[in-house]
CSV table of C-alpha atoms in Angstrom, one decimal:
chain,number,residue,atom,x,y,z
A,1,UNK,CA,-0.3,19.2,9.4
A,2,UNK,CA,-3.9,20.7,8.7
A,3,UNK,CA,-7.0,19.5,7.9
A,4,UNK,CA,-8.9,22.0,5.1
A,5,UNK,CA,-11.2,23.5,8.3
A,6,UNK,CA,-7.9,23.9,10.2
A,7,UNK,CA,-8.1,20.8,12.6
A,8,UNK,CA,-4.4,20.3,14.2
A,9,UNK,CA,-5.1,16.7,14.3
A,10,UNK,CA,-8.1,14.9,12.9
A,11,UNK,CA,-10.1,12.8,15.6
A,12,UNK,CA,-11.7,9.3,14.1
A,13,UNK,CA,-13.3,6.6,15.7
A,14,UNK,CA,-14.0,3.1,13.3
A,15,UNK,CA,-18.3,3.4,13.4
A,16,UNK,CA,-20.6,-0.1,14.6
A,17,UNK,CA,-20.6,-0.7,10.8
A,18,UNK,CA,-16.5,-0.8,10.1
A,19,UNK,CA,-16.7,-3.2,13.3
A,20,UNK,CA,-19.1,-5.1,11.5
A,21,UNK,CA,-17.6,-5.4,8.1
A,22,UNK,CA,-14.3,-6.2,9.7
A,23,UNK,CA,-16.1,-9.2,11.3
A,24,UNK,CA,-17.8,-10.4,8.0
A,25,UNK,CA,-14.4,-9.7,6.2
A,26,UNK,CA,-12.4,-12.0,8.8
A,27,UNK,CA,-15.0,-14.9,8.7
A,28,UNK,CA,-14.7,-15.1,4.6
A,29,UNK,CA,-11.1,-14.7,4.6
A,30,UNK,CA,-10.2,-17.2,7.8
A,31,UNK,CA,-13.4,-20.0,6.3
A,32,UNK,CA,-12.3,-19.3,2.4
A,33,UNK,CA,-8.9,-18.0,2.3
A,34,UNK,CA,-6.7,-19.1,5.0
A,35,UNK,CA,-7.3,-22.6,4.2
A,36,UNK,CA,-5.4,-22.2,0.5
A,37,UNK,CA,-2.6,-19.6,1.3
A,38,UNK,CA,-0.1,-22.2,1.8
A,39,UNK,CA,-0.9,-23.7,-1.6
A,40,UNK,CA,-1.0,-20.2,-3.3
A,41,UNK,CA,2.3,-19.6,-2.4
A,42,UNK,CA,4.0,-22.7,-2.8
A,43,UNK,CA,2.3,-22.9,-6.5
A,44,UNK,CA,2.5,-19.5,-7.2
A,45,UNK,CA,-1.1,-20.2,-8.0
A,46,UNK,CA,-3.9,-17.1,-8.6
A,47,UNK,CA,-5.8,-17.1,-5.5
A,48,UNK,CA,-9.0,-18.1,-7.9
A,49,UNK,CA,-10.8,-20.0,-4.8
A,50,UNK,CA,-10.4,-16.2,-2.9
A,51,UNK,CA,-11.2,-14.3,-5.8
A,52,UNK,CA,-14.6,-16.3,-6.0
A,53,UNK,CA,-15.5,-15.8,-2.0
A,54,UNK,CA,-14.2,-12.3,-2.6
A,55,UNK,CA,-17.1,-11.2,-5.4
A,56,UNK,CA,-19.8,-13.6,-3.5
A,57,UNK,CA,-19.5,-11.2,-0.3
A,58,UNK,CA,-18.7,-7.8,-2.7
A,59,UNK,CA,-15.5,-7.0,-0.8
A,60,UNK,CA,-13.5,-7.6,-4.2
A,61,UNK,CA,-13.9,-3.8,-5.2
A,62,UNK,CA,-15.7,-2.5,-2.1
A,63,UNK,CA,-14.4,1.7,-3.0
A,64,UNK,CA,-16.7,1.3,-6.3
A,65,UNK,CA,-19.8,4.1,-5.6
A,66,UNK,CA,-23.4,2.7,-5.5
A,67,UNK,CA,-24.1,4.5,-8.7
A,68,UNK,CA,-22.0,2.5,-10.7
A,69,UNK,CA,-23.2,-0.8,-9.1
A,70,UNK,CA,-20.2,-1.0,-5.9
A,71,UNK,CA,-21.3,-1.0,-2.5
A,72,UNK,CA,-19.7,2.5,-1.8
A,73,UNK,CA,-17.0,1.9,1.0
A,74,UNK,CA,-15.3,5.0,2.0
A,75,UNK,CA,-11.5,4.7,2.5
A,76,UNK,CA,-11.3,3.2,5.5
A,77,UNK,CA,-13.7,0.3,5.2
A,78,UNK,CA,-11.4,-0.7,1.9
A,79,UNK,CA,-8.2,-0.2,4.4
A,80,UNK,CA,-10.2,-3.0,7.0
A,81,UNK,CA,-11.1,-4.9,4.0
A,82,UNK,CA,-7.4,-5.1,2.5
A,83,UNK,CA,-6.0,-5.8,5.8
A,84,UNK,CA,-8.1,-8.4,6.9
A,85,UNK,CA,-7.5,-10.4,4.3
A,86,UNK,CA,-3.9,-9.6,3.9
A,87,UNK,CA,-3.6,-10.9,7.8
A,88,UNK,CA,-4.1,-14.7,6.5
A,89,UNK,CA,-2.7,-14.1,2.5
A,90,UNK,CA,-1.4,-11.1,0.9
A,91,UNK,CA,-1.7,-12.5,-2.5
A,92,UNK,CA,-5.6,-12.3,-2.0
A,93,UNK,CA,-5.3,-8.7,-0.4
A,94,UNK,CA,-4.4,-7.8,-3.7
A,95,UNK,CA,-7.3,-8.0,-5.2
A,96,UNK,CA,-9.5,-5.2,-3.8
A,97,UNK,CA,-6.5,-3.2,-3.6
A,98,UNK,CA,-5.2,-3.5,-6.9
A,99,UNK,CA,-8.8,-2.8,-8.1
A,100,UNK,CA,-8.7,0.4,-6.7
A,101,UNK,CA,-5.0,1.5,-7.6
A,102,UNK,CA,-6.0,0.6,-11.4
A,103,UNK,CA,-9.6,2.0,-11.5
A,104,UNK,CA,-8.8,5.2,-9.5
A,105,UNK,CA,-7.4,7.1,-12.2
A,106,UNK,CA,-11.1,6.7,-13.9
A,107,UNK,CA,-12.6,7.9,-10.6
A,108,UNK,CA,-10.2,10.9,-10.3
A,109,UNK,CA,-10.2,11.9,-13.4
A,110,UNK,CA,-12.4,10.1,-15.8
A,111,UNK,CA,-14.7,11.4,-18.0
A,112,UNK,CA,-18.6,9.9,-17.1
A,113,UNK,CA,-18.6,7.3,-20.1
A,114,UNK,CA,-15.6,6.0,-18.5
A,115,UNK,CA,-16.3,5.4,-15.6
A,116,UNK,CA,-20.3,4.0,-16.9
A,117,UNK,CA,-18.0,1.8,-18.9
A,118,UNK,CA,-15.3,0.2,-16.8
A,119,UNK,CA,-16.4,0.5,-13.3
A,120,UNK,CA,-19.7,-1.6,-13.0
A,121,UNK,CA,-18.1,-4.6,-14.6
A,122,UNK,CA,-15.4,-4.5,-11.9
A,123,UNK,CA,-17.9,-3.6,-9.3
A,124,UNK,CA,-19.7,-7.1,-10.8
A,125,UNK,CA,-16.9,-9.1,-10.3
A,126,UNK,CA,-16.9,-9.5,-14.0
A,127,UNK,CA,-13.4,-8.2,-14.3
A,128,UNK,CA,-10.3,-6.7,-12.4
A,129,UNK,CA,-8.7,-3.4,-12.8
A,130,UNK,CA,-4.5,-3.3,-13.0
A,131,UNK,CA,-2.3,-0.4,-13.0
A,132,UNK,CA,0.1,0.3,-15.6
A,133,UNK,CA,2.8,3.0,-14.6
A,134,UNK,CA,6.6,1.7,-14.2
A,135,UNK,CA,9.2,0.6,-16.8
A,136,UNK,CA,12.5,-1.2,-16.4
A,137,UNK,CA,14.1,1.8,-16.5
A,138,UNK,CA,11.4,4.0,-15.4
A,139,UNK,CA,11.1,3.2,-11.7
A,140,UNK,CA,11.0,5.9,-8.9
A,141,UNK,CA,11.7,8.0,-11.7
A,142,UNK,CA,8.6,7.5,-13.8
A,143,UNK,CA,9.0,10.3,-15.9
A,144,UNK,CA,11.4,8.5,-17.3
A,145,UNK,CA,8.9,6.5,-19.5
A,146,UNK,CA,9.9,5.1,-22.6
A,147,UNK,CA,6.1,3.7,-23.6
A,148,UNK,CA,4.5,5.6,-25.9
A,149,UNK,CA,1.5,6.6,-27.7
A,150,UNK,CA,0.9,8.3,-30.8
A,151,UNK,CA,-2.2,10.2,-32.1
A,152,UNK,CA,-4.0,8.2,-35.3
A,153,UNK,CA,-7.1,9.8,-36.6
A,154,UNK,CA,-9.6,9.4,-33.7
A,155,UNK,CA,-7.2,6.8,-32.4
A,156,UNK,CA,-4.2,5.7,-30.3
A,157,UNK,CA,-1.4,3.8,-31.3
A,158,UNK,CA,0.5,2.3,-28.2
A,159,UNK,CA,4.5,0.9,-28.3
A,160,UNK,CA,6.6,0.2,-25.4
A,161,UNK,CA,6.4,-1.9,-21.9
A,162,UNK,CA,5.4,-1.7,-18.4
A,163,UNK,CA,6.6,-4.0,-15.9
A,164,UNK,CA,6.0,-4.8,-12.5
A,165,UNK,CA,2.6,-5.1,-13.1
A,166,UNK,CA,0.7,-6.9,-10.5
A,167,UNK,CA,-2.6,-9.6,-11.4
A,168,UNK,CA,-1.5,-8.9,-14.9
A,169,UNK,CA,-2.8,-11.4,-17.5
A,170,UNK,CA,-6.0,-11.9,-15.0
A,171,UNK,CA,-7.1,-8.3,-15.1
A,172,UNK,CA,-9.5,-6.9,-18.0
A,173,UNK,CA,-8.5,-3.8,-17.8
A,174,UNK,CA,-5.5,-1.1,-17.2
A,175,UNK,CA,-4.8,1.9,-16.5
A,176,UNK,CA,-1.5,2.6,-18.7
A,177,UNK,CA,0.5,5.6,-18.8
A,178,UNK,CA,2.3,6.4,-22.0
A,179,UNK,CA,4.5,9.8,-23.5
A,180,UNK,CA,2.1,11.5,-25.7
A,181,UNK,CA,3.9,14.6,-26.9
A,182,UNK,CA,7.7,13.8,-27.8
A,183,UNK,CA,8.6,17.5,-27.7
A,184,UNK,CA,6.8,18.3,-24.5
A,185,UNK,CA,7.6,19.4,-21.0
A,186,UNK,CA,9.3,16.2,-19.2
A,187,UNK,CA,6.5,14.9,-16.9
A,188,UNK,CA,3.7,17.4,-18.8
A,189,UNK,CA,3.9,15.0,-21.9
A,190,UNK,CA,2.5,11.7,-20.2
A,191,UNK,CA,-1.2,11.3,-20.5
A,192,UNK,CA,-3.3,8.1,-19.4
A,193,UNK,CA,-5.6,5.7,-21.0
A,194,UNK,CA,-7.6,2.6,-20.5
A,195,UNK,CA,-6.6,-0.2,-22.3
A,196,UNK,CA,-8.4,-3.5,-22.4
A,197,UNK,CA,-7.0,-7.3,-22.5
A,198,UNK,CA,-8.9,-7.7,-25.5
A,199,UNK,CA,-7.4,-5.0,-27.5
A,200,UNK,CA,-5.0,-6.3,-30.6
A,201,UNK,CA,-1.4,-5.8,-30.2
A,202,UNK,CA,-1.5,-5.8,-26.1
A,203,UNK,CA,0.1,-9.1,-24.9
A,204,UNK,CA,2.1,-10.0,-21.5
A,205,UNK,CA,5.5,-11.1,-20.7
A,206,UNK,CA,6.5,-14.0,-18.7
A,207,UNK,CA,5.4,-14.1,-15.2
A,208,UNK,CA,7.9,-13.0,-12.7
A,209,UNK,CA,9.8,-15.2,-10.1
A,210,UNK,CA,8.8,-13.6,-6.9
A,211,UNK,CA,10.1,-13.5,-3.2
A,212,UNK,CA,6.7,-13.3,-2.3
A,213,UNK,CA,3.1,-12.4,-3.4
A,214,UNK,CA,3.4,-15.6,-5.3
A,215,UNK,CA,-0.2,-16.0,-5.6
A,216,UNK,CA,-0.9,-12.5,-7.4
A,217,UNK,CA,1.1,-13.0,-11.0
A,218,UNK,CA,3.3,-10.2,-12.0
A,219,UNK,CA,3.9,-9.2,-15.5
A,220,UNK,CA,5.2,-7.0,-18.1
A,221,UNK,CA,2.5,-5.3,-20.2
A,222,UNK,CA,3.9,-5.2,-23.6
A,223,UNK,CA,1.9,-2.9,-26.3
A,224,UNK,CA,3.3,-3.6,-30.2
A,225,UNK,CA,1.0,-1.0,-32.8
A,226,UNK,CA,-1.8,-1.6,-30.1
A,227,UNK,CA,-4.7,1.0,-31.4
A,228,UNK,CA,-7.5,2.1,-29.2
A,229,UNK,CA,-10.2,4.5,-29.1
A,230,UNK,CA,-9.4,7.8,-28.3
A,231,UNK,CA,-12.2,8.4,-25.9
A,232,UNK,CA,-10.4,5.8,-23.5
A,233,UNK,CA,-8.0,8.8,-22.3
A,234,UNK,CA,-8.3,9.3,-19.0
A,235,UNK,CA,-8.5,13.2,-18.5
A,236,UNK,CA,-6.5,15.7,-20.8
A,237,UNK,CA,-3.5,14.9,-22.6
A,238,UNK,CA,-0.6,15.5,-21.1
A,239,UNK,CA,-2.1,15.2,-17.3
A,240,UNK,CA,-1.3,11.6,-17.1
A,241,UNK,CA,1.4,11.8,-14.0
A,242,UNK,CA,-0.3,14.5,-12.3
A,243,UNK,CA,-3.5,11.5,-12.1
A,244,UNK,CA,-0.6,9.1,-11.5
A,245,UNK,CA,0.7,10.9,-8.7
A,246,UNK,CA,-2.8,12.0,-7.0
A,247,UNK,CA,-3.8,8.0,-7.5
A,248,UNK,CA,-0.8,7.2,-5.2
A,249,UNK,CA,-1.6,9.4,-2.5
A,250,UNK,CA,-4.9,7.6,-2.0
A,251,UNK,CA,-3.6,4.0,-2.8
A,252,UNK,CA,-0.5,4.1,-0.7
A,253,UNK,CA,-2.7,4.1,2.3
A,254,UNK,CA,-4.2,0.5,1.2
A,255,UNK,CA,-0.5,-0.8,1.0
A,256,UNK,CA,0.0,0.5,4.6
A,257,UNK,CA,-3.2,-1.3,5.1
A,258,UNK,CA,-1.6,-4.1,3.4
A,259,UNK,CA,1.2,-4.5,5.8
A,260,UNK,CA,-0.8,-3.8,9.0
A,261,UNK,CA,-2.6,-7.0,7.9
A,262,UNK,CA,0.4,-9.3,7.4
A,263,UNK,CA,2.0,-8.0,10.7
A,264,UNK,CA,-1.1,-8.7,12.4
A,265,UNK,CA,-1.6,-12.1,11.1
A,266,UNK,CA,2.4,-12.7,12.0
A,267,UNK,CA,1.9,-11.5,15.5
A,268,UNK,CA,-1.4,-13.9,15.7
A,269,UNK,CA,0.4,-16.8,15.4
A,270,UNK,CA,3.8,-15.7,17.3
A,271,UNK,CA,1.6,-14.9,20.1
A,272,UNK,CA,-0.3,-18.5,20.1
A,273,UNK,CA,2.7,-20.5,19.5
A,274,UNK,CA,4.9,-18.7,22.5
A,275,UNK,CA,2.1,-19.6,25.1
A,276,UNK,CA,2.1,-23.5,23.9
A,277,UNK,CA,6.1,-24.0,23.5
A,278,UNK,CA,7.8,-25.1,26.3
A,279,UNK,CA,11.5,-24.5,27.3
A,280,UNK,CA,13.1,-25.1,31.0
A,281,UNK,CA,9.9,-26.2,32.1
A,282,UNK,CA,7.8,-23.5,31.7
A,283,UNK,CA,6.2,-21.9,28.5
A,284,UNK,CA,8.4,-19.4,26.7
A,285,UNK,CA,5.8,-16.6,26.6
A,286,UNK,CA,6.8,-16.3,30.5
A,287,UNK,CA,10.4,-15.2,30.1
A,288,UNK,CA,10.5,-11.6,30.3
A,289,UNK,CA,12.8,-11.4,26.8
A,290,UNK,CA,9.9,-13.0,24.9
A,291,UNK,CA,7.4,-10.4,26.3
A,292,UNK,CA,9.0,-7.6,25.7
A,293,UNK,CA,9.7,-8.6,22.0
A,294,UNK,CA,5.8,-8.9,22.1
A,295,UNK,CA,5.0,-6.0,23.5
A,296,UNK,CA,7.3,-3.7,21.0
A,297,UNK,CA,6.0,-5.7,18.2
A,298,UNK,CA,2.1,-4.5,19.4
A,299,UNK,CA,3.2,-1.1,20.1
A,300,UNK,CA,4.8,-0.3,17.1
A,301,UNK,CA,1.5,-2.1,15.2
A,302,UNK,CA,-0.9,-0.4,16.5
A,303,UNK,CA,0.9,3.1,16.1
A,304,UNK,CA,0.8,1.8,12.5
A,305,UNK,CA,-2.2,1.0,12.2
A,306,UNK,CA,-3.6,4.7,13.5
A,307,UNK,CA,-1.4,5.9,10.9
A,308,UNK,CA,-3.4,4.1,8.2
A,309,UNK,CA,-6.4,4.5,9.7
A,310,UNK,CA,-5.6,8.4,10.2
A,311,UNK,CA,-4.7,8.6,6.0
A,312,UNK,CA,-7.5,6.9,5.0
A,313,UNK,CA,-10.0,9.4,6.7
A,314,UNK,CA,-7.6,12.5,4.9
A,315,UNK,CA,-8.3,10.2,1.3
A,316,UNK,CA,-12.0,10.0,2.5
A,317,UNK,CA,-12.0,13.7,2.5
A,318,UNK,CA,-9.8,14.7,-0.2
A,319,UNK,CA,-6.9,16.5,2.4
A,320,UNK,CA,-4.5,19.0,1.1
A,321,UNK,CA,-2.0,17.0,3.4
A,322,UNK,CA,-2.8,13.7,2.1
A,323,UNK,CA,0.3,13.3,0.1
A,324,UNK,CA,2.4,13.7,3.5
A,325,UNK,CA,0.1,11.2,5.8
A,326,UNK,CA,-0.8,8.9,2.7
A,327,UNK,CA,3.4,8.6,2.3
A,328,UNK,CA,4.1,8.7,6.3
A,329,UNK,CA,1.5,5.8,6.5
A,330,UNK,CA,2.7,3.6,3.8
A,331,UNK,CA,6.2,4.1,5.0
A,332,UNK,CA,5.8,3.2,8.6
A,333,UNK,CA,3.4,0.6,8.1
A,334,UNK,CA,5.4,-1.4,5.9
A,335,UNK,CA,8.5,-1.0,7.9
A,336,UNK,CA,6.8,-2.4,11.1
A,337,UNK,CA,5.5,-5.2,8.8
A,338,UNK,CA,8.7,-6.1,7.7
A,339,UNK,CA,10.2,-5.8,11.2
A,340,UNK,CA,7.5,-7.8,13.2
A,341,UNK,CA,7.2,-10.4,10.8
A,342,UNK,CA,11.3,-11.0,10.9
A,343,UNK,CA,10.8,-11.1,14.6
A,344,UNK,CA,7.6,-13.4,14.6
A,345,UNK,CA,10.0,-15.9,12.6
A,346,UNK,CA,12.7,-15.2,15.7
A,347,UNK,CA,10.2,-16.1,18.2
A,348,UNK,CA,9.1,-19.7,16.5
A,349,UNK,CA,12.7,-20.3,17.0
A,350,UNK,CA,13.3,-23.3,13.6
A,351,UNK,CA,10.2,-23.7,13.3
A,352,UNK,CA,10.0,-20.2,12.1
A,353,UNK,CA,12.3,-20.9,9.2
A,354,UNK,CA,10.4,-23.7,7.8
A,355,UNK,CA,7.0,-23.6,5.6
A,356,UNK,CA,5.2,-25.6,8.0
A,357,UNK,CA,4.2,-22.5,9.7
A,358,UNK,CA,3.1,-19.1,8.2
A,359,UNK,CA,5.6,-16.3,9.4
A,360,UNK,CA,8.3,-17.0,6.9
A,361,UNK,CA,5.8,-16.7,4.0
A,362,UNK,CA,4.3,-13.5,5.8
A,363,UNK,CA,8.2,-12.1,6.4
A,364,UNK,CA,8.5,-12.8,2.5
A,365,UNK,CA,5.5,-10.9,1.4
A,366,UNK,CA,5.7,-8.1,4.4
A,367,UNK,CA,9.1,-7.2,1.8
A,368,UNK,CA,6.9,-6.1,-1.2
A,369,UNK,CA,5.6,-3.6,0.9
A,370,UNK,CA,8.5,-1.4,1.2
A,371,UNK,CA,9.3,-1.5,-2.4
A,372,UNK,CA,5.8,-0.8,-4.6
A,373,UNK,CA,3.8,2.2,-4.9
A,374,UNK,CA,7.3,3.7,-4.6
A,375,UNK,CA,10.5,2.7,-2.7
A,376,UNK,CA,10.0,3.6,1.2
A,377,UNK,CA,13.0,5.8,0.6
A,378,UNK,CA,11.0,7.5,-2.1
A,379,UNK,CA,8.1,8.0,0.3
A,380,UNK,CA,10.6,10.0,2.5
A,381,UNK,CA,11.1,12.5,-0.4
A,382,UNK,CA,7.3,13.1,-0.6
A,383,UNK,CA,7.4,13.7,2.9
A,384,UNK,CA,10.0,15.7,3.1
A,385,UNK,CA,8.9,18.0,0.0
A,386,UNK,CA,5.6,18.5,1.6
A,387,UNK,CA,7.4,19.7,4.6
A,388,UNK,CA,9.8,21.9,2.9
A,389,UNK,CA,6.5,23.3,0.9
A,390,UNK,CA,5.5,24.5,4.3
């Protein structure tokens, strides 16, 4: 893989000032988040409480530019910011990363009264951005979309459903992807549009049981003669998955992000409980067995973590190989999560089963991670495609 200036393998270092923000991010999320992620999940409560120390310290929507009232964090300050929350709740972690997988496709591809429209608002903490894209039967296979819209004078007229759709009912606004030419190309006939929680004939289904992510409600999107503006088309008509798809490639680097975070927070606690629990006398972090699972479950962290890191420079700088390393990252990252947070619940023995300790909700919400922003086995076919491109 190569850079645009033919760099085999970009070189990054995290500056004084990512140190820094991932210091400020750690103290809000272990003084004003931590404390409620137990109760989030067993209430499947919105993390309101995190939301609120979120906005008050701006890392609710840190990608938002300066310009449009954000603070301007490139891609890997959002990663830090995403995972360091996400390492004590991943319900909360969803906030700033949800924001920028929903308001993205008004970066990308936005036209300026767009994005001077829906983007200081968010950046505000006046309201949240969600992302409208899959359909029962329109998974992996998004083209596949049954939603559509049809043109009305000036207007739009929305019908159909998304579902899946994470922090819906909280969020103001959506990004929603809809079939706008019936006789088009498959895949050339989707465009996108904003569409606001305000807007008549836009209502939600019921919330979803999850597994985990309890805390950040999941919803259908349901759209019945819903009429907006035509200027709320994001880009052309008819270019709505080729914005869905290049929105992926830069937000599938926060969900690796995502699961670095939750691992981390896993292998926190494993880590402090193995050097206080006591078997045959001795602590159990001094049997060799117990180290070693340690030691792979750092290893195989920290090579994810370099992945996510490495991605989120090539979205920073808009790479021609992003889709491979954005895909790559995501994958690995989420399958490390899932693995060192099953074997954080091994280490605390019973007590790793039971909700008076963290890991089994982390193990539950580590599983998410493998499934949105497209199936891990999906991420395998962007990776290989890329290849075979080559």
């Amino acid at each position: 893989m190569t850079t645009d200036k033919g760099v085999d393998f970009p070189f990054f270092t995290t500056s004084e000032d990512h140190e820094e923000l991932r210091q400020a991010v750690r103290n809000v999320a272990e003084d004003k988040i931590a404390p409620h992620a137990a109760e989030v999940d067993e209430t499947a409560a919105f993390p309101q409480v995190a939301l609120d120390a979120l906005v008050a310290s701006d890392f609710h929507a840190p990608h938002v530019a300066e310009q449009y009232g954000g603070v301007g964090a490139d891609a890997l300050a959002t990663c830090i910011v995403i995972e360091e929350v996400a390492r004590v709740c991943a319900s909360s972690s969803l906030i700033p990363a949800v924001n920028k997988l929903g308001s993205m496709p008004v970066i990308l591809a936005g036209s300026e009264e767009l994005k001077e429209k829906y983007l200081p608002p968010m950046a505000r903490g006046e309201a949240m951005f969600s992302y409208g894209l899959s359909e029962r039967e329109a998974g992996s296979d998004t083209a596949a979309m049954k939603c559509r819209a049809k043109a009305d004078g000036d207007d739009w007229v929305l019908n159909g459903q998304k579902a899946w759709i994470t922090n819906a009912g909280v969020s103001e606004f959506y990004t929603v992807l809809a079939v706008t030419d019936l006789d088009g190309k498959r895949g050339s006939n989707v465009s996108a549009f904003v569409v606001e929680k305000s807007d008549p004939g836009f209502t939600f289904g019921d919330l979803e049981r999850k597994m985990g992510i309890k805390g950040s409600p999941t919803r259908e999107l349901i759209f019945e003669s819903c009429r907006i503006p035509g200027d709320r088309m994001i880009g052309a008509p008819g270019e709505g998955l080729k914005i869905a798809l290049a929105t992926l490639d830069h937000t599938r680097v926060t969900i690796g992000a995502q699961a670095v975070g939750i691992a981390q927070g896993a292998l926190d606690f494993a880590v402090g409980y193995v050097k206080e629990r006591s078997q045959f006398g001795k602590h159990i972090s001094e049997f060799q067995g117990v180290q070693f699972m340690l030691a792979d479950m750092a290893m195989k962290l920290e090579a994810a973590r370099q992945m996510v890191y490495v991605a989120a420079a090539k979205s920073e700088r808009g790479d021609k190989d992003l889709s491979f390393f954005g895909a790559a990252a995501k994958c690995f990252a989420s399958d490390v999560a899932m693995e060192v947070t099953t074997d954080a619940v091994q280490l605390l023995g019973g007590a790793g089963y039971v909700k008076d300790y963290p890991v089994e909700r982390m193990m539950r919400d580590a599983k998410i991670t493998q499934i949105y922003e497209g199936t891990n086995q999906i991420q395998r076919i962007v990776m290989a495609r890329q290849l075979l491109k080559r």
